[in-house]
Amino acid sequence: MTPDRVKERVLIHTPFGRDGSLIQEVLHRGGIASCVCAQIGDLEKSVPQDADAVIVGDEALGAPVVERLADRLKTQPTWSDLPLIVMTSGGMETDRSRARLRLLEPLGNVTLVERPVRPVTLVSSVRGALRARRRQYEIRDLLAQRQLDANTIQQSNEELRLANSELQQFAYSASHDLQEPLRMVSIYSELLRKKYAAKLDDQADEFIGYLVEGATRMDQLLKDLLSYTQVTSSNEKSPALTAANQALDRAILNLRARIEHTGATIERGDLPVLPMHEVHLQQLFQNLIGNALKYRREEKPRVIVQAQQQKDSWIVSVADNGIGVEQQYADLIFGIFKRLHNSEAYPGTGIGLAICKKIVERYRGRIWVESEVGRGSTFYFSIPNHGPAYLASKSSDAELMQ
Ligand code: ADP
């Protein structure tokens, strides 16, 4: 059956040739095209691909024939349920016809029409069957369209993935390859400063100073860009589970000097096991806590890490008592190289939160901040909980760390 088929075709199978021709004639007068299959083999060949409905005389339907037909009908696609009109004789309510009905059950979509049948009844039964068949074709077309849409989406996703990966490769190569010539600039400007300091005039010293500073800053930017591309370029797809307590411990260990220097306290609530790679979770904590220590006020920093279980995700929060972020910049700060302060007041390149965002989005999560200027900020990130995640016991020794 081709999708653009217009002419419907009814197959007729009655063991007596004359019956078949009579039915065909009645249908023809009712405007319905049909074809007589004298042999059950012919019917089998055309069912179900080449028929819109089938009329069978029940005397043709012995158990072996029903079995052969049922086997053939089993090959129908899921959308198809070929209508079968069975012409019975001998009354519908007799034991014999009830037994016959049971026998026909494997044939699925069966309508019984009792003989003698008036032409108008036969035509309207066949029309009903054809209407039902047309609805099946509509479903088939809908399914085909859906499949087409799904294929298109899949293809677009694949193209997007390729384009992204090319972009990442480019960003990686660019940041990696630029480091070498930059190293030359750094080394020689440093040499220039050492060798000619105080030998040239004041302005020359100042310019050399800018040169060294610019090179150092560009070096930091390239390093940050490199680590940003590395977060996104990992192809690892395997599911991972990480105890947030452990990732937090590692992040705190790496920040120990700054924690001690600022006199900060890091507190934590019960933390879950999250479906993430440990290195990513640690990076998140390190960036968020690192910022909490950096963007502090006069008083000692106080950081609180907590987690809350939602219906199908975990929300982890890192709260501080620092300078806060103005509401209007709450989205902007997650952009790459976006900063609200100059490097003198607060050193940095503006890549930390962009890395956090990339990591969280990799797990189909979200990151955002709620803040009050002059009182502090709370950074939240959500991680969908597809895998097993459960509350790990509180690690008491690291609970309060100074
Ligand atoms: P960086 O710290 O290198 O500037 P980030 O991407 O980590 O880069 O942060 C972007 C900007 O967001 C920072 O420049 C700062 O203005 C703001 N910010 C980040 N964390 C905090 C925080 N805890 N408190 C206040 N401001 C913050």
Short mmCIF file of C-alpha atoms and ligand atoms in Angstrom, two decimals:
data_model
loop_
_atom_site.label_atom_id
_atom_site.label_comp_id
_atom_site.label_asym_id
_atom_site.label_seq_id
_atom_site.Cartn_x
_atom_site.Cartn_y
_atom_site.Cartn_z
CA MET A 1 0.00 0.00 0.00
CA THR A 2 1.58 3.27 -1.04
CA PRO A 3 0.75 6.40 0.97
CA ASP A 4 -0.68 8.24 -2.04
CA ARG A 5 -3.04 5.45 -3.00
CA VAL A 6 -6.50 6.85 -3.69
CA LYS A 7 -8.44 3.91 -4.97
CA GLU A 8 -9.47 1.59 -2.18
CA ARG A 9 -9.42 -2.09 -2.83
CA VAL A 10 -11.63 -4.71 -1.29
CA LEU A 11 -10.57 -8.33 -1.62
CA ILE A 12 -13.27 -10.98 -1.85
CA HIS A 13 -12.68 -14.60 -1.03
CA THR A 14 -15.58 -17.00 -1.35
CA PRO A 15 -15.10 -20.59 -2.35
CA PHE A 16 -17.84 -20.46 -4.95
CA GLY A 17 -16.93 -18.34 -7.95
CA ARG A 18 -20.46 -17.04 -8.48
CA ASP A 19 -20.77 -15.65 -4.94
CA GLY A 20 -17.60 -13.67 -5.46
CA SER A 21 -18.80 -12.15 -8.75
CA LEU A 22 -22.16 -11.23 -7.22
CA ILE A 23 -20.53 -9.44 -4.29
CA GLN A 24 -18.15 -7.70 -6.68
CA GLU A 25 -21.09 -6.47 -8.75
CA VAL A 26 -22.98 -5.17 -5.71
CA LEU A 27 -19.89 -3.29 -4.55
CA HIS A 28 -19.26 -1.95 -8.04
CA ARG A 29 -22.77 -0.51 -8.10
CA GLY A 30 -22.01 1.07 -4.71
CA GLY A 31 -18.89 2.68 -6.23
CA ILE A 32 -16.41 0.38 -4.47
CA ALA A 33 -13.58 -1.29 -6.37
CA SER A 34 -12.93 -4.93 -5.51
CA CYS A 35 -11.06 -7.97 -6.62
CA VAL A 36 -11.91 -11.64 -6.25
CA CYS A 37 -9.25 -13.96 -4.86
CA ALA A 38 -10.48 -17.41 -5.72
CA GLN A 39 -7.62 -19.18 -3.94
CA ILE A 40 -6.70 -18.64 -0.31
CA GLY A 41 -3.07 -18.37 -1.50
CA ASP A 42 -3.96 -15.27 -3.57
CA LEU A 43 -5.62 -13.71 -0.56
CA GLU A 44 -2.60 -14.47 1.62
CA LYS A 45 -0.34 -12.76 -0.91
CA SER A 46 -2.35 -9.52 -0.90
CA VAL A 47 -3.09 -9.33 2.81
CA PRO A 48 -2.40 -7.01 4.51
CA GLN A 49 -0.19 -4.80 2.26
CA ASP A 50 -2.48 -4.61 -0.72
CA ALA A 51 -5.97 -4.54 0.74
CA ASP A 52 -8.18 -1.97 2.40
CA ALA A 53 -10.80 -4.49 3.52
CA VAL A 54 -11.50 -8.20 2.99
CA ILE A 55 -14.81 -10.00 2.53
CA VAL A 56 -14.76 -13.72 3.23
CA GLY A 57 -17.51 -16.30 3.11
CA ASP A 58 -17.45 -18.22 6.37
CA GLU A 59 -17.59 -21.56 4.60
CA ALA A 60 -14.06 -20.76 3.40
CA LEU A 61 -12.81 -20.31 6.95
CA GLY A 62 -11.88 -23.70 8.30
CA ALA A 63 -9.41 -23.81 11.19
CA PRO A 64 -6.29 -24.25 8.95
CA VAL A 65 -7.31 -21.31 6.73
CA VAL A 66 -7.98 -19.09 9.76
CA GLU A 67 -4.56 -20.02 11.08
CA ARG A 68 -2.85 -19.16 7.78
CA LEU A 69 -4.70 -15.86 7.55
CA ALA A 70 -3.98 -15.00 11.19
CA ASP A 71 -0.27 -15.67 10.61
CA ARG A 72 -0.34 -13.36 7.63
CA LEU A 73 -2.17 -10.64 9.57
CA LYS A 74 0.41 -10.82 12.32
CA THR A 75 2.87 -9.23 9.92
CA GLN A 76 0.79 -6.02 9.88
CA PRO A 77 2.56 -2.85 11.01
CA THR A 78 1.41 -1.51 14.39
CA TRP A 79 -0.90 1.11 12.87
CA SER A 80 -2.73 -1.47 10.72
CA ASP A 81 -5.77 -3.53 11.73
CA LEU A 82 -7.18 -4.77 8.42
CA PRO A 83 -11.00 -4.95 8.52
CA LEU A 84 -12.45 -8.37 7.70
CA ILE A 85 -16.12 -8.79 6.84
CA VAL A 86 -17.22 -12.40 7.29
CA MET A 87 -20.45 -13.45 5.60
CA THR A 88 -22.10 -16.04 7.82
CA SER A 89 -25.00 -18.34 7.22
CA GLY A 90 -27.19 -20.28 9.58
CA GLY A 91 -28.07 -17.57 12.12
CA MET A 92 -25.83 -15.54 14.44
CA GLU A 93 -27.14 -16.93 17.70
CA THR A 94 -26.63 -20.62 17.05
CA ASP A 95 -23.99 -22.60 18.90
CA ARG A 96 -22.29 -23.28 15.62
CA SER A 97 -21.87 -19.61 14.78
CA ARG A 98 -20.75 -18.82 18.31
CA ALA A 99 -18.08 -21.50 17.95
CA ARG A 100 -17.15 -20.02 14.58
CA LEU A 101 -16.86 -16.57 16.12
CA ARG A 102 -14.40 -17.91 18.68
CA LEU A 103 -12.46 -19.50 15.85
CA LEU A 104 -12.25 -16.14 14.05
CA GLU A 105 -10.92 -14.26 17.07
CA PRO A 106 -7.26 -14.44 15.94
CA LEU A 107 -8.22 -12.51 12.81
CA GLY A 108 -8.72 -9.33 14.87
CA ASN A 109 -10.94 -6.70 13.27
CA VAL A 110 -13.87 -8.92 12.18
CA THR A 111 -17.45 -7.83 11.34
CA LEU A 112 -20.08 -10.50 10.82
CA VAL A 113 -22.75 -10.01 8.16
CA GLU A 114 -25.51 -12.57 8.09
CA ARG A 115 -26.75 -14.07 4.83
CA PRO A 116 -28.94 -13.47 3.02
CA VAL A 117 -27.59 -9.98 2.94
CA ARG A 118 -29.29 -7.06 1.23
CA PRO A 119 -26.99 -5.19 -1.21
CA VAL A 120 -27.46 -1.92 0.67
CA THR A 121 -26.42 -3.58 3.96
CA LEU A 122 -23.34 -5.08 2.37
CA VAL A 123 -22.31 -1.78 0.77
CA SER A 124 -22.78 0.16 4.00
CA SER A 125 -20.82 -2.48 5.99
CA VAL A 126 -17.97 -2.25 3.49
CA ARG A 127 -18.09 1.57 3.56
CA GLY A 128 -17.85 1.47 7.38
CA ALA A 129 -14.83 -0.85 7.13
CA LEU A 130 -13.15 1.43 4.57
CA ARG A 131 -13.76 4.48 6.76
CA ALA A 132 -12.05 2.70 9.66
CA ARG A 133 -9.19 1.76 7.34
CA ARG A 134 -8.79 5.39 6.23
CA ARG A 135 -8.38 6.43 9.86
CA GLN A 136 -5.64 3.84 10.18
CA TYR A 137 -3.86 5.41 7.20
CA GLU A 138 -4.12 8.79 8.87
CA ILE A 139 -2.42 7.36 11.93
CA ARG A 140 0.22 5.76 9.71
CA ASP A 141 0.92 9.12 8.05
CA LEU A 142 1.07 10.83 11.43
CA LEU A 143 3.55 8.26 12.71
CA ALA A 144 5.64 8.62 9.55
CA GLN A 145 5.66 12.41 9.97
CA ARG A 146 6.65 12.05 13.59
CA GLN A 147 9.48 9.74 12.65
CA LEU A 148 10.58 12.24 10.02
CA ASP A 149 10.51 15.04 12.62
CA ALA A 150 12.45 12.90 15.08
CA ASN A 151 15.05 12.15 12.40
CA THR A 152 15.34 15.83 11.53
CA ILE A 153 15.79 16.76 15.19
CA GLN A 154 18.36 14.03 15.64
CA GLN A 155 20.23 15.24 12.57
CA SER A 156 20.16 18.86 13.77
CA ASN A 157 21.40 17.77 17.19
CA GLU A 158 24.22 15.86 15.57
CA GLU A 159 25.17 18.89 13.44
CA LEU A 160 25.05 21.11 16.53
CA ARG A 161 27.21 18.67 18.45
CA LEU A 162 29.77 18.63 15.63
CA ALA A 163 29.77 22.42 15.35
CA ASN A 164 30.22 22.70 19.13
CA SER A 165 33.02 20.24 19.19
CA GLU A 166 34.78 22.05 16.31
CA LEU A 167 34.39 25.31 18.19
CA GLN A 168 35.83 23.75 21.32
CA GLN A 169 38.74 22.32 19.35
CA PHE A 170 39.36 25.75 17.92
CA ALA A 171 39.21 27.48 21.31
CA TYR A 172 41.50 24.81 22.74
CA SER A 173 44.08 25.07 19.94
CA ALA A 174 43.95 28.85 19.95
CA SER A 175 44.45 29.16 23.70
CA HIS A 176 47.08 26.43 23.69
CA ASP A 177 49.05 27.67 20.65
CA LEU A 178 48.97 31.30 21.74
CA GLN A 179 50.76 30.43 24.95
CA GLU A 180 54.06 29.81 23.18
CA PRO A 181 54.45 33.23 21.45
CA LEU A 182 53.11 34.85 24.59
CA ARG A 183 55.83 33.17 26.61
CA MET A 184 58.39 34.87 24.32
CA VAL A 185 56.78 38.26 24.91
CA SER A 186 56.75 37.64 28.69
CA ILE A 187 60.35 36.49 28.85
CA TYR A 188 61.75 39.29 26.71
CA SER A 189 59.74 42.05 28.34
CA GLU A 190 60.92 40.74 31.72
CA LEU A 191 64.51 40.70 30.42
CA LEU A 192 64.04 44.22 29.09
CA ARG A 193 62.92 45.35 32.49
CA LYS A 194 65.83 43.67 34.29
CA LYS A 195 68.48 44.85 31.88
CA TYR A 196 67.35 48.40 31.23
CA ALA A 197 65.59 49.36 34.45
CA ALA A 198 66.66 52.86 35.39
CA LYS A 199 68.87 53.06 32.29
CA LEU A 200 66.13 54.55 30.16
CA ASP A 201 63.87 57.39 31.14
CA ASP A 202 60.89 57.07 33.53
CA GLN A 203 58.37 56.75 30.74
CA ALA A 204 60.25 53.81 29.21
CA ASP A 205 60.18 52.06 32.61
CA GLU A 206 56.46 52.69 32.85
CA PHE A 207 55.84 51.29 29.36
CA ILE A 208 57.91 48.19 30.07
CA GLY A 209 55.89 47.76 33.26
CA TYR A 210 52.66 47.78 31.21
CA LEU A 211 54.18 45.28 28.81
CA VAL A 212 55.04 42.82 31.60
CA GLU A 213 51.68 43.28 33.27
CA GLY A 214 49.78 42.82 30.01
CA ALA A 215 51.68 39.65 29.18
CA THR A 216 51.05 38.21 32.66
CA ARG A 217 47.37 38.95 32.43
CA MET A 218 47.06 37.48 28.96
CA ASP A 219 48.86 34.37 30.19
CA GLN A 220 46.26 34.00 32.96
CA LEU A 221 43.39 34.54 30.50
CA LEU A 222 44.73 31.87 28.15
CA LYS A 223 45.17 29.42 31.01
CA ASP A 224 41.58 30.05 32.13
CA LEU A 225 40.27 29.71 28.60
CA LEU A 226 42.10 26.42 28.31
CA SER A 227 40.52 25.07 31.50
CA TYR A 228 37.11 26.28 30.28
CA THR A 229 37.45 24.35 27.01
CA GLN A 230 38.63 21.31 28.93
CA VAL A 231 35.45 21.17 31.02
CA THR A 232 33.31 21.16 27.92
CA SER A 233 35.45 18.98 25.70
CA SER A 234 35.38 15.85 27.84
CA ASN A 235 33.46 13.15 25.97
CA GLU A 236 33.06 10.95 29.00
CA LYS A 237 29.47 9.81 29.07
CA SER A 238 29.57 7.16 31.76
CA PRO A 239 27.39 7.87 34.76
CA ALA A 240 29.31 8.72 37.89
CA LEU A 241 28.40 9.14 41.53
CA THR A 242 30.21 11.46 43.87
CA ALA A 243 29.76 12.05 47.56
CA ALA A 244 29.42 15.83 47.79
CA ASN A 245 31.12 15.70 51.21
CA GLN A 246 34.25 14.29 49.65
CA ALA A 247 34.34 16.76 46.76
CA LEU A 248 33.84 19.59 49.26
CA ASP A 249 36.68 18.28 51.47
CA ARG A 250 39.03 18.30 48.47
CA ALA A 251 37.98 21.80 47.43
CA ILE A 252 38.53 23.05 50.99
CA LEU A 253 41.95 21.41 51.07
CA ASN A 254 42.96 23.28 47.93
CA LEU A 255 41.70 26.54 49.43
CA ARG A 256 43.24 25.94 52.84
CA ALA A 257 45.81 28.76 52.61
CA ARG A 258 43.14 31.31 51.66
CA ILE A 259 40.75 30.02 54.30
CA GLU A 260 43.41 30.41 56.96
CA HIS A 261 44.53 33.78 55.65
CA THR A 262 41.01 35.22 55.72
CA GLY A 263 39.95 33.46 58.94
CA ALA A 264 36.91 32.04 57.12
CA THR A 265 34.55 29.42 58.48
CA ILE A 266 33.03 26.83 56.17
CA GLU A 267 29.91 25.12 57.48
CA ARG A 268 27.94 22.38 55.84
CA GLY A 269 24.61 20.63 56.15
CA ASP A 270 23.86 17.04 55.14
CA LEU A 271 25.18 16.60 51.64
CA PRO A 272 24.03 13.98 49.12
CA VAL A 273 25.74 11.68 46.71
CA LEU A 274 25.31 13.34 43.33
CA PRO A 275 25.31 11.80 39.86
CA MET A 276 28.42 13.74 38.76
CA HIS A 277 32.12 13.26 38.21
CA GLU A 278 34.04 14.20 41.32
CA VAL A 279 36.42 16.55 39.52
CA HIS A 280 33.44 18.61 38.32
CA LEU A 281 31.78 18.88 41.71
CA GLN A 282 35.08 19.79 43.31
CA GLN A 283 35.64 22.48 40.66
CA LEU A 284 32.17 23.89 41.42
CA PHE A 285 32.81 24.08 45.16
CA GLN A 286 36.29 25.48 44.64
CA ASN A 287 35.10 28.29 42.37
CA LEU A 288 32.09 29.21 44.50
CA ILE A 289 33.89 29.07 47.84
CA GLY A 290 36.96 30.75 46.30
CA ASN A 291 34.71 33.64 45.23
CA ALA A 292 33.07 33.78 48.65
CA LEU A 293 36.55 34.29 50.15
CA LYS A 294 37.55 36.81 47.49
CA TYR A 295 34.44 39.01 47.42
CA ARG A 296 34.34 39.39 51.19
CA ARG A 297 33.61 42.40 53.35
CA GLU A 298 35.58 43.58 56.39
CA GLU A 299 34.26 40.83 58.60
CA LYS A 300 35.53 37.26 58.42
CA PRO A 301 33.96 35.24 55.63
CA ARG A 302 31.32 32.72 56.64
CA VAL A 303 30.37 30.15 54.01
CA ILE A 304 27.51 27.67 54.35
CA VAL A 305 27.15 24.74 51.95
CA GLN A 306 23.80 22.97 51.97
CA ALA A 307 21.68 20.66 49.81
CA GLN A 308 17.98 20.24 49.39
CA GLN A 309 16.19 17.43 47.63
CA GLN A 310 13.49 18.37 45.13
CA LYS A 311 11.17 16.02 43.27
CA ASP A 312 13.70 15.01 40.64
CA SER A 313 16.81 17.02 41.40
CA TRP A 314 19.14 18.18 44.11
CA ILE A 315 19.72 21.85 44.79
CA VAL A 316 23.06 22.68 46.34
CA SER A 317 23.66 26.15 47.77
CA VAL A 318 26.83 28.01 48.71
CA ALA A 319 26.00 31.06 50.81
CA ASP A 320 28.41 33.79 51.90
CA ASN A 321 28.35 37.03 53.88
CA GLY A 322 30.35 38.96 51.28
CA ILE A 323 29.85 42.13 49.25
CA GLY A 324 26.90 40.76 47.28
CA VAL A 325 25.94 41.15 43.61
CA GLU A 326 23.48 43.70 42.28
CA GLN A 327 20.33 42.03 40.96
CA GLN A 328 20.83 43.51 37.48
CA TYR A 329 24.13 41.59 37.11
CA ALA A 330 22.81 38.29 38.46
CA ASP A 331 22.82 36.65 35.00
CA LEU A 332 25.70 38.54 33.46
CA ILE A 333 28.32 37.26 35.92
CA PHE A 334 27.95 33.71 34.55
CA GLY A 335 29.14 34.87 31.11
CA ILE A 336 32.65 34.11 29.97
CA PHE A 337 35.18 36.81 31.02
CA LYS A 338 32.39 38.84 32.60
CA ARG A 339 33.45 40.69 35.77
CA LEU A 340 32.04 43.46 37.87
CA HIS A 341 35.33 44.61 39.35
CA ASN A 342 38.73 45.66 38.13
CA SER A 343 41.70 43.40 38.70
CA GLU A 344 43.27 45.74 41.22
CA ALA A 345 40.37 45.60 43.66
CA TYR A 346 39.70 41.90 43.14
CA PRO A 347 42.07 39.86 40.97
CA GLY A 348 40.50 37.46 38.48
CA THR A 349 39.65 36.90 34.85
CA GLY A 350 35.90 36.32 35.00
CA ILE A 351 35.98 32.70 33.95
CA GLY A 352 35.18 30.91 37.25
CA LEU A 353 31.39 31.21 37.12
CA ALA A 354 31.36 30.51 33.37
CA ILE A 355 33.12 27.22 34.14
CA CYS A 356 30.56 26.49 36.91
CA LYS A 357 27.73 27.12 34.43
CA LYS A 358 29.28 24.83 31.81
CA ILE A 359 29.72 22.06 34.36
CA VAL A 360 26.17 22.31 35.69
CA GLU A 361 24.65 22.49 32.20
CA ARG A 362 26.61 19.42 31.22
CA TYR A 363 24.46 17.58 33.78
CA ARG A 364 21.33 19.38 32.55
CA GLY A 365 21.23 21.44 35.70
CA ARG A 366 20.99 25.18 36.33
CA ILE A 367 23.02 27.71 38.30
CA TRP A 368 21.85 31.03 39.65
CA VAL A 369 22.49 33.56 42.41
CA GLU A 370 20.32 35.36 44.94
CA SER A 371 22.01 38.23 46.65
CA GLU A 372 21.71 41.35 48.71
CA VAL A 373 24.39 43.95 48.21
CA GLY A 374 26.36 44.50 51.41
CA ARG A 375 24.97 41.37 53.10
CA GLY A 376 26.01 38.41 50.99
CA SER A 377 25.13 36.06 48.16
CA THR A 378 23.82 32.54 47.81
CA PHE A 379 24.80 30.64 44.70
CA TYR A 380 22.53 27.69 43.88
CA PHE A 381 23.02 24.89 41.42
CA SER A 382 20.62 22.08 40.59
CA ILE A 383 21.61 18.59 39.46
CA PRO A 384 18.86 16.35 38.08
CA ASN A 385 18.74 13.19 40.07
CA HIS A 386 18.61 10.46 37.43
CA GLY A 387 20.68 7.96 39.32
CA PRO A 388 20.64 6.80 42.92
CA ALA A 389 21.39 9.67 45.24
CA TYR A 390 21.03 9.58 48.93
CA LEU A 391 21.99 11.56 51.95
CA ALA A 392 25.46 10.68 53.09
CA SER A 393 26.16 10.94 56.75
CA LYS A 394 27.46 14.26 57.89
CA SER A 395 31.24 14.24 58.07
CA SER A 396 31.71 15.63 61.52
CA ASP A 397 35.41 16.47 61.43
CA ALA A 398 35.08 18.71 58.39
CA GLU A 399 31.82 20.20 59.55
CA LEU A 400 33.34 23.35 60.84
CA MET A 401 36.63 24.36 59.45
CA GLN A 402 38.61 27.44 60.16
P1 ADP B 1 36.35 36.30 38.68
O1 ADP B 1 36.19 36.00 40.13
O2 ADP B 1 37.64 35.86 38.12
O3 ADP B 1 36.03 37.71 38.33
P2 ADP B 1 33.96 34.73 38.25
O4 ADP B 1 33.42 34.25 36.94
O5 ADP B 1 34.21 33.74 39.30
O6 ADP B 1 35.30 35.45 37.85
O7 ADP B 1 32.98 35.85 38.80
C1 ADP B 1 32.42 36.81 37.94
C2 ADP B 1 32.02 38.03 38.73
O8 ADP B 1 30.93 37.71 39.57
C3 ADP B 1 33.09 38.54 39.66
O9 ADP B 1 33.94 39.44 38.98
C4 ADP B 1 32.28 39.23 40.75
O10 ADP B 1 31.97 40.53 40.36
C5 ADP B 1 31.00 38.43 40.79
N1 ADP B 1 30.99 37.45 41.91
C6 ADP B 1 31.26 36.14 41.83
N2 ADP B 1 31.12 35.54 43.02
C7 ADP B 1 30.76 36.50 43.89
C8 ADP B 1 30.44 36.49 45.28
N3 ADP B 1 30.49 35.39 46.02
N4 ADP B 1 30.09 37.68 45.83
C9 ADP B 1 30.02 38.79 45.09
N5 ADP B 1 30.31 38.87 43.78
C10 ADP B 1 30.66 37.72 43.17
#
